[in-house]
Amino acid sequence: GDSVTQMEGPVTLSEEAFLTINCTYTATGYPSLFWYVQYPGEGLQLLLKATKADDKGSNKGFEATYRKETTSFHLEKGSVQVSDSAVYFCALRTNNDMRFGAGTRLTVKP
Amino acid sequence: GAVVSQHPSWVICKSGTSVKIECRSLDFQATTMFWYRQFPKQSLMLMATSNEGSKATYEQGVEKDKFLINHASLTLSTLTVTSAHPEDSSFYICSAGSRGAYSNQPQHFGDGTRLSIL
């Protein structure tokens, strides 16, 4: 079945460091791919998305490119801030199903 | 943007009580709603998918008689935890979206319901 494998955390970085959170997927169809973020005590929020191969989603300095050849959707940010501390979930969606990765907890220290 | 309202946000009740959680899409028609459960420090686990006007599809291992899902309208789905016990204590999250041809659209999530069974 469809699945998402996400880099295990936790990840701890200093402010202004470069961030990469790896995400790979397995799907029978042509899924859309998403990154969601969950800040402490809050629900999930959509961070960015990509709907087809080679699409790049971007938001708030975060980027991820839909790589069909490597079935990946890695999340990157060039310079993280303390306010980026949260749990990040990679997800895929096919026509009527949605799957999430296990989540990666990011802590950014000043 | 689209908003999904989930209510209540926090429930504390005695063992044996049935608890109903509502998920409403406020400004769009949600043909599909998903119900998830999140254990502490773990990922979301899909419990069931509900399509408006039809029976919910439950994931393997989820008791459909325990977790009753109703999706009677395009704006409301409910999850009822029947005869809840302490092991049902968890964080429950709903999401809403459109199915089929609109699968490239993201899901919109409620803020979740924290259920604590004493």
mmCIF file of C-alpha atoms in Angstrom:
data_model
loop_
_atom_site.group_PDB
_atom_site.id
_atom_site.type_symbol
_atom_site.label_atom_id
_atom_site.label_comp_id
_atom_site.label_asym_id
_atom_site.label_seq_id
_atom_site.Cartn_x
_atom_site.Cartn_y
_atom_site.Cartn_z
ATOM 1 C CA GLY A 1 0.000 0.000 0.000
ATOM 2 C CA ASP A 2 0.881 3.649 -0.112
ATOM 3 C CA SER A 3 3.299 4.837 2.527
ATOM 4 C CA VAL A 4 5.558 7.666 3.560
ATOM 5 C CA THR A 5 8.950 7.256 5.192
ATOM 6 C CA GLN A 6 10.305 10.247 6.971
ATOM 7 C CA MET A 7 13.633 11.034 8.538
ATOM 8 C CA GLU A 8 13.587 10.206 12.220
ATOM 9 C CA GLY A 9 14.157 12.915 14.731
ATOM 10 C CA PRO A 10 14.569 14.714 16.840
ATOM 11 C CA VAL A 11 16.626 17.277 14.974
ATOM 12 C CA THR A 12 18.352 20.039 16.902
ATOM 13 C CA LEU A 13 19.924 22.959 15.061
ATOM 14 C CA SER A 14 21.363 26.329 15.887
ATOM 15 C CA GLU A 15 19.662 29.420 14.566
ATOM 16 C CA GLU A 16 20.568 30.187 10.923
ATOM 17 C CA ALA A 17 21.647 26.610 10.230
ATOM 18 C CA PHE A 18 20.586 24.757 7.085
ATOM 19 C CA LEU A 19 17.739 22.292 7.456
ATOM 20 C CA THR A 20 16.969 19.137 5.516
ATOM 21 C CA ILE A 21 14.286 16.667 6.512
ATOM 22 C CA ASN A 22 14.182 13.659 4.217
ATOM 23 C CA CYS A 23 10.939 12.161 2.979
ATOM 24 C CA THR A 24 10.418 9.287 0.551
ATOM 25 C CA TYR A 25 7.189 7.702 -0.520
ATOM 26 C CA THR A 26 5.679 4.601 -2.048
ATOM 27 C CA ALA A 27 2.504 4.961 -4.060
ATOM 28 C CA THR A 28 0.740 3.013 -6.761
ATOM 29 C CA GLY A 29 -0.694 6.075 -8.467
ATOM 30 C CA TYR A 30 0.427 9.652 -8.882
ATOM 31 C CA PRO A 31 0.079 11.220 -5.477
ATOM 32 C CA SER A 32 0.162 14.807 -4.441
ATOM 33 C CA LEU A 33 2.757 15.502 -1.783
ATOM 34 C CA PHE A 34 2.538 17.783 1.225
ATOM 35 C CA TRP A 35 4.462 19.014 4.191
ATOM 36 C CA TYR A 36 2.478 19.867 7.306
ATOM 37 C CA VAL A 37 3.749 21.563 10.435
ATOM 38 C CA GLN A 38 2.463 21.203 13.966
ATOM 39 C CA TYR A 39 3.532 23.886 16.414
ATOM 40 C CA PRO A 40 3.402 23.079 20.122
ATOM 41 C CA GLY A 41 -0.150 22.825 21.367
ATOM 42 C CA GLU A 42 -1.679 23.441 17.956
ATOM 43 C CA GLY A 43 -3.242 21.450 15.146
ATOM 44 C CA LEU A 44 -1.623 20.674 11.844
ATOM 45 C CA GLN A 45 -1.091 23.411 9.280
ATOM 46 C CA LEU A 46 -0.267 23.008 5.640
ATOM 47 C CA LEU A 47 3.264 24.238 4.987
ATOM 48 C CA LEU A 48 3.653 23.519 1.282
ATOM 49 C CA LYS A 49 2.584 21.135 -1.437
ATOM 50 C CA ALA A 50 3.475 19.785 -4.882
ATOM 51 C CA THR A 51 1.051 18.045 -7.178
ATOM 52 C CA LYS A 52 3.228 16.625 -9.954
ATOM 53 C CA ALA A 53 6.770 15.610 -10.741
ATOM 54 C CA ASP A 54 9.383 18.385 -10.654
ATOM 55 C CA ASP A 55 6.991 20.796 -8.942
ATOM 56 C CA LYS A 56 8.575 22.808 -6.159
ATOM 57 C CA GLY A 57 6.477 23.843 -3.210
ATOM 58 C CA SER A 58 7.647 26.773 -1.119
ATOM 59 C CA ASN A 59 6.442 28.783 1.850
ATOM 60 C CA LYS A 60 8.020 30.755 4.706
ATOM 61 C CA GLY A 61 11.498 30.001 3.363
ATOM 62 C CA PHE A 62 10.870 26.256 3.221
ATOM 63 C CA GLU A 63 11.113 24.376 -0.062
ATOM 64 C CA ALA A 64 10.523 20.848 -1.283
ATOM 65 C CA THR A 65 10.746 19.419 -4.794
ATOM 66 C CA TYR A 66 8.655 16.482 -6.015
ATOM 67 C CA ARG A 67 11.229 13.994 -7.357
ATOM 68 C CA LYS A 68 9.521 11.131 -9.108
ATOM 69 C CA GLU A 69 12.751 9.379 -10.078
ATOM 70 C CA THR A 70 13.812 9.088 -6.452
ATOM 71 C CA THR A 71 10.259 9.118 -5.010
ATOM 72 C CA SER A 72 11.305 11.849 -2.628
ATOM 73 C CA PHE A 73 10.024 15.157 -1.291
ATOM 74 C CA HIS A 74 12.746 16.436 1.024
ATOM 75 C CA LEU A 75 12.054 19.580 3.031
ATOM 76 C CA GLU A 76 14.766 22.255 3.108
ATOM 77 C CA LYS A 77 15.316 25.670 4.582
ATOM 78 C CA GLY A 78 18.460 27.706 4.200
ATOM 79 C CA SER A 79 18.412 29.466 7.558
ATOM 80 C CA VAL A 80 16.182 28.246 10.373
ATOM 81 C CA GLN A 81 14.823 30.391 13.163
ATOM 82 C CA VAL A 82 13.818 29.574 16.716
ATOM 83 C CA SER A 83 10.199 30.041 15.665
ATOM 84 C CA ASP A 84 10.562 27.105 13.248
ATOM 85 C CA SER A 85 10.698 24.704 16.182
ATOM 86 C CA ALA A 86 7.820 22.288 15.572
ATOM 87 C CA VAL A 87 6.992 18.815 14.324
ATOM 88 C CA TYR A 88 7.019 18.399 10.559
ATOM 89 C CA PHE A 89 4.960 15.757 8.761
ATOM 90 C CA CYS A 90 5.417 14.619 5.199
ATOM 91 C CA ALA A 91 2.229 13.345 3.593
ATOM 92 C CA LEU A 92 0.892 12.010 0.348
ATOM 93 C CA ARG A 93 -2.574 11.964 -1.055
ATOM 94 C CA THR A 94 -4.105 9.848 -3.772
ATOM 95 C CA ASN A 95 -7.716 10.102 -4.886
ATOM 96 C CA ASN A 96 -9.276 9.018 -1.672
ATOM 97 C CA ASP A 97 -6.526 8.275 0.757
ATOM 98 C CA MET A 98 -3.955 10.157 2.731
ATOM 99 C CA ARG A 99 -0.839 8.891 4.448
ATOM 100 C CA PHE A 100 1.511 10.610 6.828
ATOM 101 C CA GLY A 101 5.105 10.104 7.789
ATOM 102 C CA ALA A 102 5.977 9.618 11.438
ATOM 103 C CA GLY A 103 6.853 13.256 11.937
ATOM 104 C CA THR A 104 10.193 14.903 12.670
ATOM 105 C CA ARG A 105 10.589 17.108 15.701
ATOM 106 C CA LEU A 106 12.779 20.126 15.024
ATOM 107 C CA THR A 107 14.239 22.224 17.809
ATOM 108 C CA VAL A 108 16.109 25.381 16.900
ATOM 109 C CA LYS A 109 18.315 26.892 19.588
ATOM 110 C CA PRO A 110 19.304 30.549 19.710
ATOM 111 C CA GLY B 1 -8.903 30.157 3.301
ATOM 112 C CA ALA B 2 -10.890 27.051 4.057
ATOM 113 C CA VAL B 3 -11.485 26.366 7.703
ATOM 114 C CA VAL B 4 -12.376 23.216 9.521
ATOM 115 C CA SER B 5 -13.848 23.524 12.968
ATOM 116 C CA GLN B 6 -13.521 20.650 15.408
ATOM 117 C CA HIS B 7 -15.422 20.541 18.670
ATOM 118 C CA PRO B 8 -14.881 20.047 21.518
ATOM 119 C CA SER B 9 -11.195 20.789 21.868
ATOM 120 C CA TRP B 10 -10.874 18.961 25.189
ATOM 121 C CA VAL B 11 -12.988 16.351 26.905
ATOM 122 C CA ILE B 12 -12.511 14.727 30.288
ATOM 123 C CA CYS B 13 -15.037 12.086 31.223
ATOM 124 C CA LYS B 14 -15.578 8.928 33.192
ATOM 125 C CA SER B 15 -14.964 5.447 31.884
ATOM 126 C CA GLY B 16 -18.031 4.034 30.138
ATOM 127 C CA THR B 17 -19.191 7.364 28.776
ATOM 128 C CA SER B 18 -19.786 7.878 25.059
ATOM 129 C CA VAL B 19 -18.189 10.966 23.578
ATOM 130 C CA LYS B 20 -19.129 12.692 20.332
ATOM 131 C CA ILE B 21 -16.633 14.811 18.398
ATOM 132 C CA GLU B 22 -17.806 17.087 15.614
ATOM 133 C CA CYS B 23 -15.899 18.163 12.539
ATOM 134 C CA ARG B 24 -17.372 20.934 10.418
ATOM 135 C CA SER B 25 -16.151 22.452 7.192
ATOM 136 C CA LEU B 26 -17.076 26.108 7.439
ATOM 137 C CA ASP B 27 -16.730 27.454 3.942
ATOM 138 C CA PHE B 28 -16.542 24.528 1.543
ATOM 139 C CA GLN B 29 -18.259 21.246 0.833
ATOM 140 C CA ALA B 30 -16.288 18.366 2.224
ATOM 141 C CA THR B 31 -17.138 15.233 0.304
ATOM 142 C CA THR B 32 -14.498 13.333 2.232
ATOM 143 C CA MET B 33 -13.475 13.592 5.845
ATOM 144 C CA PHE B 34 -10.662 11.717 7.519
ATOM 145 C CA TRP B 35 -10.406 10.866 11.187
ATOM 146 C CA TYR B 36 -6.989 10.437 12.762
ATOM 147 C CA ARG B 37 -5.682 9.517 16.137
ATOM 148 C CA GLN B 38 -2.394 10.780 17.480
ATOM 149 C CA PHE B 39 -0.593 9.203 20.387
ATOM 150 C CA PRO B 40 1.911 11.306 22.305
ATOM 151 C CA LYS B 41 5.026 12.035 20.280
ATOM 152 C CA GLN B 42 3.821 9.798 17.468
ATOM 153 C CA SER B 43 2.458 10.344 14.009
ATOM 154 C CA LEU B 44 -1.123 10.582 13.003
ATOM 155 C CA MET B 45 -2.801 7.255 12.510
ATOM 156 C CA LEU B 46 -5.642 7.150 10.044
ATOM 157 C CA MET B 47 -8.681 5.609 11.658
ATOM 158 C CA ALA B 48 -11.307 5.927 8.973
ATOM 159 C CA THR B 49 -12.378 7.722 5.844
ATOM 160 C CA SER B 50 -15.925 8.961 5.606
ATOM 161 C CA ASN B 51 -17.641 9.945 2.408
ATOM 162 C CA GLU B 52 -20.774 12.019 2.571
ATOM 163 C CA GLY B 53 -23.885 9.888 2.438
ATOM 164 C CA SER B 54 -22.174 6.514 2.688
ATOM 165 C CA LYS B 55 -20.651 4.281 5.315
ATOM 166 C CA ALA B 56 -17.197 5.046 6.567
ATOM 167 C CA THR B 57 -14.229 2.933 5.544
ATOM 168 C CA TYR B 58 -12.246 1.859 8.573
ATOM 169 C CA GLU B 59 -8.562 1.064 8.681
ATOM 170 C CA GLN B 60 -7.465 -2.372 9.742
ATOM 171 C CA GLY B 61 -7.513 -2.773 13.482
ATOM 172 C CA VAL B 62 -9.993 0.046 14.120
ATOM 173 C CA GLU B 63 -13.226 -1.164 15.699
ATOM 174 C CA LYS B 64 -16.131 0.304 13.788
ATOM 175 C CA ASP B 65 -18.569 -0.450 16.602
ATOM 176 C CA LYS B 66 -16.309 1.395 18.991
ATOM 177 C CA PHE B 67 -15.671 4.433 16.826
ATOM 178 C CA LEU B 68 -18.917 5.386 15.123
ATOM 179 C CA ILE B 69 -18.580 7.792 12.235
ATOM 180 C CA ASN B 70 -21.415 9.672 10.626
ATOM 181 C CA HIS B 71 -21.077 11.974 7.624
ATOM 182 C CA ALA B 72 -24.652 12.918 6.903
ATOM 183 C CA SER B 73 -23.984 16.242 5.239
ATOM 184 C CA LEU B 74 -21.292 17.943 3.200
ATOM 185 C CA THR B 75 -20.315 20.120 6.124
ATOM 186 C CA LEU B 76 -20.452 17.828 9.124
ATOM 187 C CA SER B 77 -18.909 14.573 10.196
ATOM 188 C CA THR B 78 -19.039 13.152 13.705
ATOM 189 C CA LEU B 79 -16.932 10.599 15.513
ATOM 190 C CA THR B 80 -18.509 8.949 18.539
ATOM 191 C CA VAL B 81 -16.282 7.008 20.894
ATOM 192 C CA THR B 82 -18.704 4.575 22.498
ATOM 193 C CA SER B 83 -18.262 3.345 26.044
ATOM 194 C CA ALA B 84 -14.879 5.001 26.262
ATOM 195 C CA HIS B 85 -12.136 3.531 28.419
ATOM 196 C CA PRO B 86 -8.783 4.927 29.550
ATOM 197 C CA GLU B 87 -6.984 3.308 26.613
ATOM 198 C CA ASP B 88 -9.107 5.448 24.294
ATOM 199 C CA SER B 89 -7.509 8.564 25.710
ATOM 200 C CA SER B 90 -5.739 10.266 22.845
ATOM 201 C CA PHE B 91 -5.696 13.248 20.531
ATOM 202 C CA TYR B 92 -8.233 12.922 17.717
ATOM 203 C CA ILE B 93 -7.963 15.063 14.591
ATOM 204 C CA CYS B 94 -10.287 15.369 11.652
ATOM 205 C CA SER B 95 -9.531 16.657 8.221
ATOM 206 C CA ALA B 96 -11.768 17.544 5.347
ATOM 207 C CA GLY B 97 -11.344 17.741 1.627
ATOM 208 C CA SER B 98 -12.681 16.820 -1.746
ATOM 209 C CA ARG B 99 -12.171 13.408 -3.269
ATOM 210 C CA GLY B 100 -11.443 12.104 -6.672
ATOM 211 C CA ALA B 101 -10.416 14.637 -9.259
ATOM 212 C CA TYR B 102 -9.539 17.155 -6.603
ATOM 213 C CA SER B 103 -7.019 14.964 -4.851
ATOM 214 C CA ASN B 104 -4.272 17.502 -5.494
ATOM 215 C CA GLN B 105 -5.906 19.770 -2.979
ATOM 216 C CA PRO B 106 -4.638 19.643 0.573
ATOM 217 C CA GLN B 107 -6.638 18.461 3.456
ATOM 218 C CA HIS B 108 -7.776 21.071 5.911
ATOM 219 C CA PHE B 109 -7.362 20.008 9.491
ATOM 220 C CA GLY B 110 -9.321 20.694 12.601
ATOM 221 C CA ASP B 111 -7.415 21.726 15.703
ATOM 222 C CA GLY B 112 -7.989 18.344 17.295
ATOM 223 C CA THR B 113 -9.792 17.033 20.346
ATOM 224 C CA ARG B 114 -7.902 15.874 23.391
ATOM 225 C CA LEU B 115 -9.867 13.073 25.003
ATOM 226 C CA SER B 116 -9.032 11.991 28.533
ATOM 227 C CA ILE B 117 -10.925 9.081 30.055
ATOM 228 C CA LEU B 118 -10.665 8.714 33.800
#
